[in-house]
């Protein structure tokens, strides 16, 4: 009886380990696909006036890419951001970046403070991408 339980437990453990390995490989593959998709938009972002100042790849169970881009506020007037959003229809990555830029400018304007250079866009590309837009010097 104890041998049967041990065998059943071992079989269940083996199945769980195999499933976890498959999930890990799927997460890795999906992470790399996302990174490749984002790599295609960086030239467009650079064409809009953003300079890539930092690029970092993390290889892990869930790989990620971190990129910091900087620009000048005068290159991203409300009209220019609206134009970029119209041009970006159908491109979820670009839309998410410039929607975040627009929202950041709107919220920052409500503080009544003048814009401080530079405009900083930090992207953390992973299974759930993260976009951070900073006005002024970045904190660490």
mmCIF file with all atom_site columns, C-alpha atoms in Angstrom:
data_model
loop_
_atom_site.group_PDB
_atom_site.id
_atom_site.type_symbol
_atom_site.label_atom_id
_atom_site.label_alt_id
_atom_site.label_comp_id
_atom_site.label_asym_id
_atom_site.label_entity_id
_atom_site.label_seq_id
_atom_site.pdbx_PDB_ins_code
_atom_site.Cartn_x
_atom_site.Cartn_y
_atom_site.Cartn_z
_atom_site.occupancy
_atom_site.B_iso_or_equiv
_atom_site.pdbx_formal_charge
_atom_site.auth_seq_id
_atom_site.auth_comp_id
_atom_site.auth_asym_id
_atom_site.auth_atom_id
_atom_site.pdbx_PDB_model_num
ATOM 1   C CA . UNK A 1 1   ? 0.000  0.000  0.000   1.00 0.00 ? 1   UNK A CA 1
ATOM 2   C CA . UNK A 1 2   ? 2.769  2.448  0.973   1.00 0.00 ? 2   UNK A CA 1
ATOM 3   C CA . UNK A 1 3   ? 4.649  1.516  -2.215  1.00 0.00 ? 3   UNK A CA 1
ATOM 4   C CA . UNK A 1 4   ? 1.569  2.340  -4.304  1.00 0.00 ? 4   UNK A CA 1
ATOM 5   C CA . UNK A 1 5   ? 1.215  5.714  -2.585  1.00 0.00 ? 5   UNK A CA 1
ATOM 6   C CA . UNK A 1 6   ? 4.904  6.456  -3.130  1.00 0.00 ? 6   UNK A CA 1
ATOM 7   C CA . UNK A 1 7   ? 4.577  5.491  -6.793  1.00 0.00 ? 7   UNK A CA 1
ATOM 8   C CA . UNK A 1 8   ? 1.432  7.611  -7.258  1.00 0.00 ? 8   UNK A CA 1
ATOM 9   C CA . UNK A 1 9   ? 3.104  10.542 -5.506  1.00 0.00 ? 9   UNK A CA 1
ATOM 10  C CA . UNK A 1 10  ? 6.236  10.166 -7.657  1.00 0.00 ? 10  UNK A CA 1
ATOM 11  C CA . UNK A 1 11  ? 4.162  10.028 -10.868 1.00 0.00 ? 11  UNK A CA 1
ATOM 12  C CA . UNK A 1 12  ? 2.211  13.125 -9.834  1.00 0.00 ? 12  UNK A CA 1
ATOM 13  C CA . UNK A 1 13  ? 5.445  14.927 -8.922  1.00 0.00 ? 13  UNK A CA 1
ATOM 14  C CA . UNK A 1 14  ? 7.011  14.025 -12.275 1.00 0.00 ? 14  UNK A CA 1
ATOM 15  C CA . UNK A 1 15  ? 3.930  15.299 -14.115 1.00 0.00 ? 15  UNK A CA 1
ATOM 16  C CA . UNK A 1 16  ? 4.003  18.586 -12.186 1.00 0.00 ? 16  UNK A CA 1
ATOM 17  C CA . UNK A 1 17  ? 7.723  19.074 -12.880 1.00 0.00 ? 17  UNK A CA 1
ATOM 18  C CA . UNK A 1 18  ? 7.181  18.391 -16.588 1.00 0.00 ? 18  UNK A CA 1
ATOM 19  C CA . UNK A 1 19  ? 4.221  20.797 -16.713 1.00 0.00 ? 19  UNK A CA 1
ATOM 20  C CA . UNK A 1 20  ? 6.222  23.521 -14.937 1.00 0.00 ? 20  UNK A CA 1
ATOM 21  C CA . UNK A 1 21  ? 9.042  23.041 -17.438 1.00 0.00 ? 21  UNK A CA 1
ATOM 22  C CA . UNK A 1 22  ? 6.614  23.413 -20.329 1.00 0.00 ? 22  UNK A CA 1
ATOM 23  C CA . UNK A 1 23  ? 5.087  26.541 -18.798 1.00 0.00 ? 23  UNK A CA 1
ATOM 24  C CA . UNK A 1 24  ? 8.571  27.976 -18.281 1.00 0.00 ? 24  UNK A CA 1
ATOM 25  C CA . UNK A 1 25  ? 9.537  27.346 -21.909 1.00 0.00 ? 25  UNK A CA 1
ATOM 26  C CA . UNK A 1 26  ? 6.251  28.859 -23.112 1.00 0.00 ? 26  UNK A CA 1
ATOM 27  C CA . UNK A 1 27  ? 6.806  31.953 -20.943 1.00 0.00 ? 27  UNK A CA 1
ATOM 28  C CA . UNK A 1 28  ? 10.357 32.293 -22.274 1.00 0.00 ? 28  UNK A CA 1
ATOM 29  C CA . UNK A 1 29  ? 9.224  31.955 -25.880 1.00 0.00 ? 29  UNK A CA 1
ATOM 30  C CA . UNK A 1 30  ? 6.399  34.485 -25.400 1.00 0.00 ? 30  UNK A CA 1
ATOM 31  C CA . UNK A 1 31  ? 8.822  36.885 -23.704 1.00 0.00 ? 31  UNK A CA 1
ATOM 32  C CA . UNK A 1 32  ? 11.219 36.742 -26.644 1.00 0.00 ? 32  UNK A CA 1
ATOM 33  C CA . UNK A 1 33  ? 8.343  37.233 -29.108 1.00 0.00 ? 33  UNK A CA 1
ATOM 34  C CA . UNK A 1 34  ? 7.263  40.366 -27.233 1.00 0.00 ? 34  UNK A CA 1
ATOM 35  C CA . UNK A 1 35  ? 10.821 41.694 -27.218 1.00 0.00 ? 35  UNK A CA 1
ATOM 36  C CA . UNK A 1 36  ? 11.096 41.141 -30.984 1.00 0.00 ? 36  UNK A CA 1
ATOM 37  C CA . UNK A 1 37  ? 7.805  43.007 -31.543 1.00 0.00 ? 37  UNK A CA 1
ATOM 38  C CA . UNK A 1 38  ? 9.041  45.976 -29.517 1.00 0.00 ? 38  UNK A CA 1
ATOM 39  C CA . UNK A 1 39  ? 12.440 46.025 -31.245 1.00 0.00 ? 39  UNK A CA 1
ATOM 40  C CA . UNK A 1 40  ? 10.598 46.898 -34.455 1.00 0.00 ? 40  UNK A CA 1
ATOM 41  C CA . UNK A 1 41  ? 9.073  50.078 -32.987 1.00 0.00 ? 41  UNK A CA 1
ATOM 42  C CA . UNK A 1 42  ? 12.255 51.651 -31.624 1.00 0.00 ? 42  UNK A CA 1
ATOM 43  C CA . UNK A 1 43  ? 13.298 53.071 -35.027 1.00 0.00 ? 43  UNK A CA 1
ATOM 44  C CA . UNK A 1 44  ? 9.892  54.782 -35.296 1.00 0.00 ? 44  UNK A CA 1
ATOM 45  C CA . UNK A 1 45  ? 10.242 56.227 -31.810 1.00 0.00 ? 45  UNK A CA 1
ATOM 46  C CA . UNK A 1 46  ? 13.703 57.497 -32.738 1.00 0.00 ? 46  UNK A CA 1
ATOM 47  C CA . UNK A 1 47  ? 12.254 59.085 -35.886 1.00 0.00 ? 47  UNK A CA 1
ATOM 48  C CA . UNK A 1 48  ? 9.836  61.015 -33.644 1.00 0.00 ? 48  UNK A CA 1
ATOM 49  C CA . UNK A 1 49  ? 12.787 62.539 -31.789 1.00 0.00 ? 49  UNK A CA 1
ATOM 50  C CA . UNK A 1 50  ? 13.533 60.115 -28.969 1.00 0.00 ? 50  UNK A CA 1
ATOM 51  C CA . UNK A 1 51  ? 17.112 59.054 -28.361 1.00 0.00 ? 51  UNK A CA 1
ATOM 52  C CA . UNK A 1 52  ? 17.872 55.612 -26.928 1.00 0.00 ? 52  UNK A CA 1
ATOM 53  C CA . UNK A 1 53  ? 20.225 56.144 -23.996 1.00 0.00 ? 53  UNK A CA 1
ATOM 54  C CA . UNK A 1 54  ? 20.014 52.794 -22.231 1.00 0.00 ? 54  UNK A CA 1
ATOM 55  C CA . UNK A 1 55  ? 19.378 49.233 -23.438 1.00 0.00 ? 55  UNK A CA 1
ATOM 56  C CA . UNK A 1 56  ? 19.377 46.164 -21.197 1.00 0.00 ? 56  UNK A CA 1
ATOM 57  C CA . UNK A 1 57  ? 18.372 42.535 -21.740 1.00 0.00 ? 57  UNK A CA 1
ATOM 58  C CA . UNK A 1 58  ? 17.569 40.237 -18.821 1.00 0.00 ? 58  UNK A CA 1
ATOM 59  C CA . UNK A 1 59  ? 17.606 36.520 -19.558 1.00 0.00 ? 59  UNK A CA 1
ATOM 60  C CA . UNK A 1 60  ? 15.505 34.572 -17.090 1.00 0.00 ? 60  UNK A CA 1
ATOM 61  C CA . UNK A 1 61  ? 12.473 32.309 -16.876 1.00 0.00 ? 61  UNK A CA 1
ATOM 62  C CA . UNK A 1 62  ? 10.595 35.351 -18.139 1.00 0.00 ? 62  UNK A CA 1
ATOM 63  C CA . UNK A 1 63  ? 13.072 37.417 -20.210 1.00 0.00 ? 63  UNK A CA 1
ATOM 64  C CA . UNK A 1 64  ? 12.763 41.186 -20.284 1.00 0.00 ? 64  UNK A CA 1
ATOM 65  C CA . UNK A 1 65  ? 14.163 44.146 -22.156 1.00 0.00 ? 65  UNK A CA 1
ATOM 66  C CA . UNK A 1 66  ? 14.602 47.544 -20.505 1.00 0.00 ? 66  UNK A CA 1
ATOM 67  C CA . UNK A 1 67  ? 15.065 50.635 -22.657 1.00 0.00 ? 67  UNK A CA 1
ATOM 68  C CA . UNK A 1 68  ? 15.344 54.289 -21.712 1.00 0.00 ? 68  UNK A CA 1
ATOM 69  C CA . UNK A 1 69  ? 14.698 56.932 -24.346 1.00 0.00 ? 69  UNK A CA 1
ATOM 70  C CA . UNK A 1 70  ? 14.963 60.690 -23.957 1.00 0.00 ? 70  UNK A CA 1
ATOM 71  C CA . UNK A 1 71  ? 13.546 63.583 -25.888 1.00 0.00 ? 71  UNK A CA 1
ATOM 72  C CA . UNK A 1 72  ? 12.824 67.285 -25.766 1.00 0.00 ? 72  UNK A CA 1
ATOM 73  C CA . UNK A 1 73  ? 9.440  68.594 -24.708 1.00 0.00 ? 73  UNK A CA 1
ATOM 74  C CA . UNK A 1 74  ? 9.241  70.954 -27.697 1.00 0.00 ? 74  UNK A CA 1
ATOM 75  C CA . UNK A 1 75  ? 9.276  67.861 -29.954 1.00 0.00 ? 75  UNK A CA 1
ATOM 76  C CA . UNK A 1 76  ? 6.165  66.500 -28.227 1.00 0.00 ? 76  UNK A CA 1
ATOM 77  C CA . UNK A 1 77  ? 3.601  69.276 -28.217 1.00 0.00 ? 77  UNK A CA 1
ATOM 78  C CA . UNK A 1 78  ? -0.009 68.193 -27.639 1.00 0.00 ? 78  UNK A CA 1
ATOM 79  C CA . UNK A 1 79  ? -0.644 68.527 -31.387 1.00 0.00 ? 79  UNK A CA 1
ATOM 80  C CA . UNK A 1 80  ? 2.395  66.400 -32.236 1.00 0.00 ? 80  UNK A CA 1
ATOM 81  C CA . UNK A 1 81  ? 1.413  63.702 -29.738 1.00 0.00 ? 81  UNK A CA 1
ATOM 82  C CA . UNK A 1 82  ? -2.113 63.613 -31.231 1.00 0.00 ? 82  UNK A CA 1
ATOM 83  C CA . UNK A 1 83  ? -0.597 63.266 -34.709 1.00 0.00 ? 83  UNK A CA 1
ATOM 84  C CA . UNK A 1 84  ? 1.612  60.399 -33.529 1.00 0.00 ? 84  UNK A CA 1
ATOM 85  C CA . UNK A 1 85  ? -1.397 58.681 -31.946 1.00 0.00 ? 85  UNK A CA 1
ATOM 86  C CA . UNK A 1 86  ? -3.315 58.916 -35.245 1.00 0.00 ? 86  UNK A CA 1
ATOM 87  C CA . UNK A 1 87  ? -0.321 57.538 -37.165 1.00 0.00 ? 87  UNK A CA 1
ATOM 88  C CA . UNK A 1 88  ? 0.022  54.708 -34.637 1.00 0.00 ? 88  UNK A CA 1
ATOM 89  C CA . UNK A 1 89  ? -3.475 53.265 -35.035 1.00 0.00 ? 89  UNK A CA 1
ATOM 90  C CA . UNK A 1 90  ? -3.149 49.504 -35.287 1.00 0.00 ? 90  UNK A CA 1
ATOM 91  C CA . UNK A 1 91  ? 0.198  49.447 -33.461 1.00 0.00 ? 91  UNK A CA 1
ATOM 92  C CA . UNK A 1 92  ? -0.616 48.624 -29.837 1.00 0.00 ? 92  UNK A CA 1
ATOM 93  C CA . UNK A 1 93  ? 2.944  49.184 -28.605 1.00 0.00 ? 93  UNK A CA 1
ATOM 94  C CA . UNK A 1 94  ? 3.294  52.696 -30.044 1.00 0.00 ? 94  UNK A CA 1
ATOM 95  C CA . UNK A 1 95  ? -0.240 53.580 -28.974 1.00 0.00 ? 95  UNK A CA 1
ATOM 96  C CA . UNK A 1 96  ? 0.470  52.516 -25.412 1.00 0.00 ? 96  UNK A CA 1
ATOM 97  C CA . UNK A 1 97  ? 3.699  54.548 -25.272 1.00 0.00 ? 97  UNK A CA 1
ATOM 98  C CA . UNK A 1 98  ? 2.248  57.764 -26.664 1.00 0.00 ? 98  UNK A CA 1
ATOM 99  C CA . UNK A 1 99  ? -1.027 57.429 -24.772 1.00 0.00 ? 99  UNK A CA 1
ATOM 100 C CA . UNK A 1 100 ? 1.099  57.265 -21.618 1.00 0.00 ? 100 UNK A CA 1
ATOM 101 C CA . UNK A 1 101 ? 3.091  60.311 -22.786 1.00 0.00 ? 101 UNK A CA 1
ATOM 102 C CA . UNK A 1 102 ? -0.144 62.227 -23.389 1.00 0.00 ? 102 UNK A CA 1
ATOM 103 C CA . UNK A 1 103 ? -1.567 61.226 -19.981 1.00 0.00 ? 103 UNK A CA 1
ATOM 104 C CA . UNK A 1 104 ? 1.675  62.168 -18.210 1.00 0.00 ? 104 UNK A CA 1
ATOM 105 C CA . UNK A 1 105 ? 1.734  65.614 -19.817 1.00 0.00 ? 105 UNK A CA 1
ATOM 106 C CA . UNK A 1 106 ? -1.944 66.151 -18.935 1.00 0.00 ? 106 UNK A CA 1
ATOM 107 C CA . UNK A 1 107 ? -1.442 65.185 -15.289 1.00 0.00 ? 107 UNK A CA 1
ATOM 108 C CA . UNK A 1 108 ? 1.810  67.144 -14.994 1.00 0.00 ? 108 UNK A CA 1
ATOM 109 C CA . UNK A 1 109 ? 0.185  70.267 -16.458 1.00 0.00 ? 109 UNK A CA 1
ATOM 110 C CA . UNK A 1 110 ? -2.394 70.148 -13.645 1.00 0.00 ? 110 UNK A CA 1
ATOM 111 C CA . UNK A 1 111 ? 0.429  70.585 -11.088 1.00 0.00 ? 111 UNK A CA 1
ATOM 112 C CA . UNK A 1 112 ? 1.114  74.080 -12.423 1.00 0.00 ? 112 UNK A CA 1
ATOM 113 C CA . UNK A 1 113 ? 4.864  73.442 -12.655 1.00 0.00 ? 113 UNK A CA 1
ATOM 114 C CA . UNK A 1 114 ? 6.948  74.289 -15.732 1.00 0.00 ? 114 UNK A CA 1
ATOM 115 C CA . UNK A 1 115 ? 8.283  71.402 -17.809 1.00 0.00 ? 115 UNK A CA 1
ATOM 116 C CA . UNK A 1 116 ? 11.774 70.273 -16.836 1.00 0.00 ? 116 UNK A CA 1
ATOM 117 C CA . UNK A 1 117 ? 14.007 68.704 -19.455 1.00 0.00 ? 117 UNK A CA 1
ATOM 118 C CA . UNK A 1 118 ? 14.372 65.994 -20.496 1.00 0.00 ? 118 UNK A CA 1
ATOM 119 C CA . UNK A 1 119 ? 11.353 63.874 -21.358 1.00 0.00 ? 119 UNK A CA 1
ATOM 120 C CA . UNK A 1 120 ? 12.286 60.342 -20.293 1.00 0.00 ? 120 UNK A CA 1
ATOM 121 C CA . UNK A 1 121 ? 10.479 57.213 -21.442 1.00 0.00 ? 121 UNK A CA 1
ATOM 122 C CA . UNK A 1 122 ? 11.413 53.962 -19.744 1.00 0.00 ? 122 UNK A CA 1
ATOM 123 C CA . UNK A 1 123 ? 10.122 50.724 -21.158 1.00 0.00 ? 123 UNK A CA 1
ATOM 124 C CA . UNK A 1 124 ? 10.290 47.379 -19.431 1.00 0.00 ? 124 UNK A CA 1
ATOM 125 C CA . UNK A 1 125 ? 9.250  44.785 -21.979 1.00 0.00 ? 125 UNK A CA 1
ATOM 126 C CA . UNK A 1 126 ? 8.192  41.491 -20.433 1.00 0.00 ? 126 UNK A CA 1
ATOM 127 C CA . UNK A 1 127 ? 5.074  39.332 -20.434 1.00 0.00 ? 127 UNK A CA 1
ATOM 128 C CA . UNK A 1 128 ? 3.293  42.329 -18.902 1.00 0.00 ? 128 UNK A CA 1
ATOM 129 C CA . UNK A 1 129 ? 5.009  45.430 -20.369 1.00 0.00 ? 129 UNK A CA 1
ATOM 130 C CA . UNK A 1 130 ? 5.581  48.463 -18.163 1.00 0.00 ? 130 UNK A CA 1
ATOM 131 C CA . UNK A 1 131 ? 5.870  52.025 -19.451 1.00 0.00 ? 131 UNK A CA 1
ATOM 132 C CA . UNK A 1 132 ? 7.113  54.871 -17.283 1.00 0.00 ? 132 UNK A CA 1
ATOM 133 C CA . UNK A 1 133 ? 7.207  58.473 -18.514 1.00 0.00 ? 133 UNK A CA 1
ATOM 134 C CA . UNK A 1 134 ? 9.220  60.999 -16.493 1.00 0.00 ? 134 UNK A CA 1
ATOM 135 C CA . UNK A 1 135 ? 9.422  64.754 -16.896 1.00 0.00 ? 135 UNK A CA 1
ATOM 136 C CA . UNK A 1 136 ? 12.751 66.107 -15.687 1.00 0.00 ? 136 UNK A CA 1
ATOM 137 C CA . UNK A 1 137 ? 15.689 64.280 -14.192 1.00 0.00 ? 137 UNK A CA 1
ATOM 138 C CA . UNK A 1 138 ? 15.088 60.648 -13.348 1.00 0.00 ? 138 UNK A CA 1
ATOM 139 C CA . UNK A 1 139 ? 15.491 59.324 -9.854  1.00 0.00 ? 139 UNK A CA 1
ATOM 140 C CA . UNK A 1 140 ? 17.199 56.029 -9.196  1.00 0.00 ? 140 UNK A CA 1
#
